[in-house]
PDB file of C-alpha atoms in Angstrom:
ATOM      1  CA  UNK H   1     -12.938 -14.115  13.027  1.00  0.00           C
ATOM      2  CA  UNK H   2     -12.469 -13.993   9.315  1.00  0.00           C
ATOM      3  CA  UNK H   3      -9.381 -15.179   7.484  1.00  0.00           C
ATOM      4  CA  UNK H   4      -7.969 -12.659   4.980  1.00  0.00           C
ATOM      5  CA  UNK H   5      -8.836 -13.448   1.365  1.00  0.00           C
ATOM      6  CA  UNK H   6      -6.502 -11.165  -0.637  1.00  0.00           C
ATOM      7  CA  UNK H   7      -7.217 -10.430  -4.274  1.00  0.00           C
ATOM      8  CA  UNK H   8      -5.117 -12.466  -6.670  1.00  0.00           C
ATOM      9  CA  UNK H   9      -3.220 -11.616  -9.825  1.00  0.00           C
ATOM     10  CA  UNK H  10      -5.637 -11.186 -12.706  1.00  0.00           C
ATOM     11  CA  UNK H  11      -8.335  -9.621 -10.493  1.00  0.00           C
ATOM     12  CA  UNK H  12      -9.561  -6.096 -11.149  1.00  0.00           C
ATOM     13  CA  UNK H  13      -8.314  -3.730  -8.442  1.00  0.00           C
ATOM     14  CA  UNK H  14     -11.062  -1.853  -6.568  1.00  0.00           C
ATOM     15  CA  UNK H  15     -11.214   1.849  -7.420  1.00  0.00           C
ATOM     16  CA  UNK H  16      -9.572   4.002  -4.754  1.00  0.00           C
ATOM     17  CA  UNK H  17     -10.295   7.619  -3.938  1.00  0.00           C
ATOM     18  CA  UNK H  18      -7.472   9.584  -2.346  1.00  0.00           C
ATOM     19  CA  UNK H  19      -6.015  13.052  -2.000  1.00  0.00           C
ATOM     20  CA  UNK H  20      -2.818  13.952  -3.762  1.00  0.00           C
ATOM     21  CA  UNK H  21      -1.426  17.413  -3.124  1.00  0.00           C
ATOM     22  CA  UNK H  22      -4.864  18.521  -1.908  1.00  0.00           C
ATOM     23  CA  UNK H  23      -6.658  17.292  -5.044  1.00  0.00           C
ATOM     24  CA  UNK H  24      -9.098  14.367  -4.982  1.00  0.00           C
ATOM     25  CA  UNK H  25      -7.968  11.517  -7.222  1.00  0.00           C
ATOM     26  CA  UNK H  26      -9.375   8.141  -8.250  1.00  0.00           C
ATOM     27  CA  UNK H  27      -7.261   5.206  -9.338  1.00  0.00           C
ATOM     28  CA  UNK H  28      -9.427   4.854 -12.448  1.00  0.00           C
ATOM     29  CA  UNK H  29      -7.923   8.212 -13.528  1.00  0.00           C
ATOM     30  CA  UNK H  30      -4.388   6.855 -13.234  1.00  0.00           C
ATOM     31  CA  UNK H  31      -3.149   5.729 -16.592  1.00  0.00           C
ATOM     32  CA  UNK H  32       0.064   4.227 -15.312  1.00  0.00           C
ATOM     33  CA  UNK H  33       0.953   1.206 -13.172  1.00  0.00           C
ATOM     34  CA  UNK H  34       0.850   1.611  -9.416  1.00  0.00           C
ATOM     35  CA  UNK H  35       1.619  -0.175  -6.167  1.00  0.00           C
ATOM     36  CA  UNK H  36      -1.054  -0.308  -3.457  1.00  0.00           C
ATOM     37  CA  UNK H  37       0.456  -1.276  -0.144  1.00  0.00           C
ATOM     38  CA  UNK H  38      -1.456  -1.899   3.063  1.00  0.00           C
ATOM     39  CA  UNK H  39       0.305  -1.439   6.364  1.00  0.00           C
ATOM     40  CA  UNK H  40      -0.852  -1.663   9.998  1.00  0.00           C
ATOM     41  CA  UNK H  41       0.048   1.699  11.558  1.00  0.00           C
ATOM     42  CA  UNK H  42       1.821   4.998  10.898  1.00  0.00           C
ATOM     43  CA  UNK H  43       5.154   5.655  12.594  1.00  0.00           C
ATOM     44  CA  UNK H  44       5.778   2.132  13.896  1.00  0.00           C
ATOM     45  CA  UNK H  45       9.118   0.398  13.266  1.00  0.00           C
ATOM     46  CA  UNK H  46       8.108  -2.006  10.459  1.00  0.00           C
ATOM     47  CA  UNK H  47       5.782   0.465   8.758  1.00  0.00           C
ATOM     48  CA  UNK H  48       8.375   3.228   8.895  1.00  0.00           C
ATOM     49  CA  UNK H  49      11.048   0.917   7.476  1.00  0.00           C
ATOM     50  CA  UNK H  50       8.732  -0.037   4.607  1.00  0.00           C
ATOM     51  CA  UNK H  51       7.701   3.556   3.826  1.00  0.00           C
ATOM     52  CA  UNK H  52      11.264   4.855   4.023  1.00  0.00           C
ATOM     53  CA  UNK H  53      12.449   2.044   1.759  1.00  0.00           C
ATOM     54  CA  UNK H  54      10.036   3.286  -0.887  1.00  0.00           C
ATOM     55  CA  UNK H  55      11.087   6.890  -0.243  1.00  0.00           C
ATOM     56  CA  UNK H  56      14.770   5.987  -0.559  1.00  0.00           C
ATOM     57  CA  UNK H  57      14.078   4.291  -3.903  1.00  0.00           C
ATOM     58  CA  UNK H  58      11.677   6.987  -5.098  1.00  0.00           C
ATOM     59  CA  UNK H  59      13.781   8.018  -8.094  1.00  0.00           C
ATOM     60  CA  UNK H  60      13.704   4.386  -9.309  1.00  0.00           C
ATOM     61  CA  UNK H  61       9.920   4.217  -8.843  1.00  0.00           C
ATOM     62  CA  UNK H  62       9.549   7.432 -10.844  1.00  0.00           C
ATOM     63  CA  UNK H  63      11.931   6.248 -13.571  1.00  0.00           C
ATOM     64  CA  UNK H  64       9.953   3.012 -13.863  1.00  0.00           C
ATOM     65  CA  UNK H  65       6.704   5.012 -14.124  1.00  0.00           C
ATOM     66  CA  UNK H  66       5.330   3.313 -11.025  1.00  0.00           C
ATOM     67  CA  UNK H  67       3.130   5.291  -8.626  1.00  0.00           C
ATOM     68  CA  UNK H  68       2.702   4.303  -4.976  1.00  0.00           C
ATOM     69  CA  UNK H  69      -0.318   4.492  -2.682  1.00  0.00           C
ATOM     70  CA  UNK H  70      -0.030   3.463   0.960  1.00  0.00           C
ATOM     71  CA  UNK H  71      -3.145   2.571   2.967  1.00  0.00           C
ATOM     72  CA  UNK H  72      -3.759   2.097   6.674  1.00  0.00           C
ATOM     73  CA  UNK H  73      -6.645   2.620   9.071  1.00  0.00           C
ATOM     74  CA  UNK H  74      -4.958   5.713  10.538  1.00  0.00           C
ATOM     75  CA  UNK H  75      -6.578   9.134  10.160  1.00  0.00           C
ATOM     76  CA  UNK H  76      -5.632  11.733   7.555  1.00  0.00           C
ATOM     77  CA  UNK H  77      -4.022  13.798  10.334  1.00  0.00           C
ATOM     78  CA  UNK H  78      -1.872  10.839  11.368  1.00  0.00           C
ATOM     79  CA  UNK H  79      -0.880  10.238   7.739  1.00  0.00           C
ATOM     80  CA  UNK H  80       0.080  13.877   7.287  1.00  0.00           C
ATOM     81  CA  UNK H  81       2.319  13.779  10.382  1.00  0.00           C
ATOM     82  CA  UNK H  82       3.881  10.507   9.191  1.00  0.00           C
ATOM     83  CA  UNK H  83       4.420  11.876   5.680  1.00  0.00           C
ATOM     84  CA  UNK H  84       6.024  15.096   6.970  1.00  0.00           C
ATOM     85  CA  UNK H  85       8.185  13.397   9.613  1.00  0.00           C
ATOM     86  CA  UNK H  86       9.751  11.042   7.063  1.00  0.00           C
ATOM     87  CA  UNK H  87       9.432  13.174   3.878  1.00  0.00           C
ATOM     88  CA  UNK H  88       7.320  10.547   2.133  1.00  0.00           C
ATOM     89  CA  UNK H  89       6.772  11.527  -1.532  1.00  0.00           C
ATOM     90  CA  UNK H  90       3.717   9.321  -2.189  1.00  0.00           C
ATOM     91  CA  UNK H  91       0.024   9.295  -1.274  1.00  0.00           C
ATOM     92  CA  UNK H  92      -1.359   7.750   1.903  1.00  0.00           C
ATOM     93  CA  UNK H  93      -5.053   6.871   2.192  1.00  0.00           C
ATOM     94  CA  UNK H  94      -6.913   6.898   5.503  1.00  0.00           C
ATOM     95  CA  UNK H  95      -9.074   3.759   5.509  1.00  0.00           C
ATOM     96  CA  UNK H  96     -10.672   4.410   8.895  1.00  0.00           C
ATOM     97  CA  UNK H  97     -13.748   2.293   8.126  1.00  0.00           C
ATOM     98  CA  UNK H  98     -11.593  -0.554   6.692  1.00  0.00           C
ATOM     99  CA  UNK H  99     -13.662  -0.528   3.507  1.00  0.00           C
ATOM    100  CA  UNK H 100     -10.570  -0.705   1.267  1.00  0.00           C
ATOM    101  CA  UNK H 101      -8.807  -3.291   3.422  1.00  0.00           C
ATOM    102  CA  UNK H 102     -11.888  -5.486   3.151  1.00  0.00           C
ATOM    103  CA  UNK H 103     -12.274  -4.855  -0.605  1.00  0.00           C
ATOM    104  CA  UNK H 104      -8.669  -5.989  -1.183  1.00  0.00           C
ATOM    105  CA  UNK H 105      -9.080  -8.850   1.319  1.00  0.00           C
ATOM    106  CA  UNK H 106      -6.271  -7.827   3.664  1.00  0.00           C
ATOM    107  CA  UNK H 107      -8.321  -7.502   6.865  1.00  0.00           C
ATOM    108  CA  UNK H 108      -8.791 -10.514   9.082  1.00  0.00           C
ATOM    109  CA  UNK H 109      -7.478 -12.885  11.693  1.00  0.00           C
ATOM    110  CA  UNK H 110      -3.992 -12.245  13.015  1.00  0.00           C
ATOM    111  CA  UNK H 111      -2.020 -13.862  15.806  1.00  0.00           C
ATOM    112  CA  UNK H 112       0.691 -12.197  17.848  1.00  0.00           C
ATOM    113  CA  UNK H 113       2.208 -13.290  21.153  1.00  0.00           C
ATOM    114  CA  UNK H 114      -0.537 -15.827  21.790  1.00  0.00           C
ATOM    115  CA  UNK H 115      -3.382 -13.407  21.079  1.00  0.00           C
ATOM    116  CA  UNK H 116      -5.779 -13.636  18.142  1.00  0.00           C
ATOM    117  CA  UNK H 117      -7.488 -10.540  16.767  1.00  0.00           C
ATOM    118  CA  UNK H 118      -8.695  -8.975  13.511  1.00  0.00           C
ATOM    119  CA  UNK H 119      -6.333  -6.500  11.877  1.00  0.00           C
ATOM    120  CA  UNK H 120      -4.958  -5.197   8.595  1.00  0.00           C
ATOM    121  CA  UNK H 121      -2.250  -7.461   7.191  1.00  0.00           C
ATOM    122  CA  UNK H 122       0.873  -6.070   5.563  1.00  0.00           C
ATOM    123  CA  UNK H 123       0.178  -6.947   1.926  1.00  0.00           C
ATOM    124  CA  UNK H 124       0.697  -5.216  -1.413  1.00  0.00           C
ATOM    125  CA  UNK H 125      -0.692  -5.273  -4.917  1.00  0.00           C
ATOM    126  CA  UNK H 126       1.075  -4.293  -8.115  1.00  0.00           C
ATOM    127  CA  UNK H 127      -1.538  -2.967 -10.549  1.00  0.00           C
ATOM    128  CA  UNK H 128      -1.107  -2.372 -14.285  1.00  0.00           C
ATOM    129  CA  UNK H 129      -2.260   0.735 -16.173  1.00  0.00           C
ATOM    130  CA  UNK H 130      -5.617  -0.915 -16.956  1.00  0.00           C
ATOM    131  CA  UNK H 131      -6.365  -1.559 -13.267  1.00  0.00           C
ATOM    132  CA  UNK H 132      -5.624  -5.293 -13.204  1.00  0.00           C
ATOM    133  CA  UNK H 133      -3.554  -6.761 -10.387  1.00  0.00           C
ATOM    134  CA  UNK H 134      -0.409  -8.233 -11.898  1.00  0.00           C
ATOM    135  CA  UNK H 135       1.306  -9.316  -8.671  1.00  0.00           C
ATOM    136  CA  UNK H 136       0.105  -9.853  -5.101  1.00  0.00           C
ATOM    137  CA  UNK H 137       2.546  -9.723  -2.195  1.00  0.00           C
ATOM    138  CA  UNK H 138       1.227 -11.730   0.741  1.00  0.00           C
ATOM    139  CA  UNK H 139       4.371 -11.944   2.862  1.00  0.00           C
ATOM    140  CA  UNK H 140       5.925  -8.490   2.774  1.00  0.00           C
ATOM    141  CA  UNK H 141       9.334  -7.938   4.370  1.00  0.00           C
ATOM    142  CA  UNK H 142       9.402  -4.265   5.361  1.00  0.00           C
ATOM    143  CA  UNK H 143      13.068  -3.609   4.664  1.00  0.00           C
ATOM    144  CA  UNK H 144      13.157  -5.388   1.292  1.00  0.00           C
ATOM    145  CA  UNK H 145       9.760  -4.536  -0.138  1.00  0.00           C
ATOM    146  CA  UNK H 146      10.691  -1.532  -2.295  1.00  0.00           C
ATOM    147  CA  UNK H 147      13.544  -3.305  -4.042  1.00  0.00           C
ATOM    148  CA  UNK H 148      11.486  -6.492  -4.510  1.00  0.00           C
ATOM    149  CA  UNK H 149       8.631  -4.551  -6.128  1.00  0.00           C
ATOM    150  CA  UNK H 150      10.967  -2.665  -8.450  1.00  0.00           C
ATOM    151  CA  UNK H 151      12.714  -5.861  -9.531  1.00  0.00           C
ATOM    152  CA  UNK H 152       9.395  -7.635 -10.148  1.00  0.00           C
ATOM    153  CA  UNK H 153       7.964  -4.680 -12.026  1.00  0.00           C
ATOM    154  CA  UNK H 154      10.918  -4.508 -14.412  1.00  0.00           C
ATOM    155  CA  UNK H 155      10.642  -8.267 -15.046  1.00  0.00           C
ATOM    156  CA  UNK H 156       6.873  -8.106 -15.600  1.00  0.00           C
ATOM    157  CA  UNK H 157       7.251  -5.209 -18.062  1.00  0.00           C
ATOM    158  CA  UNK H 158       9.728  -7.059 -20.246  1.00  0.00           C
TER     159      UNK H 158
END
């Protein structure tokens, strides 16, 4: 089993392709800072708390000029149900082949209740307008993540 090797601050973020309002987008087209957050599974307690925390702070994200892209291995259909159920105002990418999780280094060995397995780790990356990672979050607390990111982003901008 591999140990996750997440990208560090100063690394170039891999280009992402995703759909936003039915239109295909690429992160290289984004000319503003963005948060890429990886999460294990749609509609589970921790993942829902994290997503809803971002949703509840959405006006602050918009005011800061910070876009958000969530990524999990769930299908597009699962993402759409999750987005509708919780009125999530940001993009979710279906990484069913784990290509993005591996590119960002968030896939690897996990332990839970005495079992060891490979899985996507809950990690996030704050990326500047030029596509460089300016902050990596390795130990994400679901309920506090949105506010932590916003606070860090404001500090990094000044």
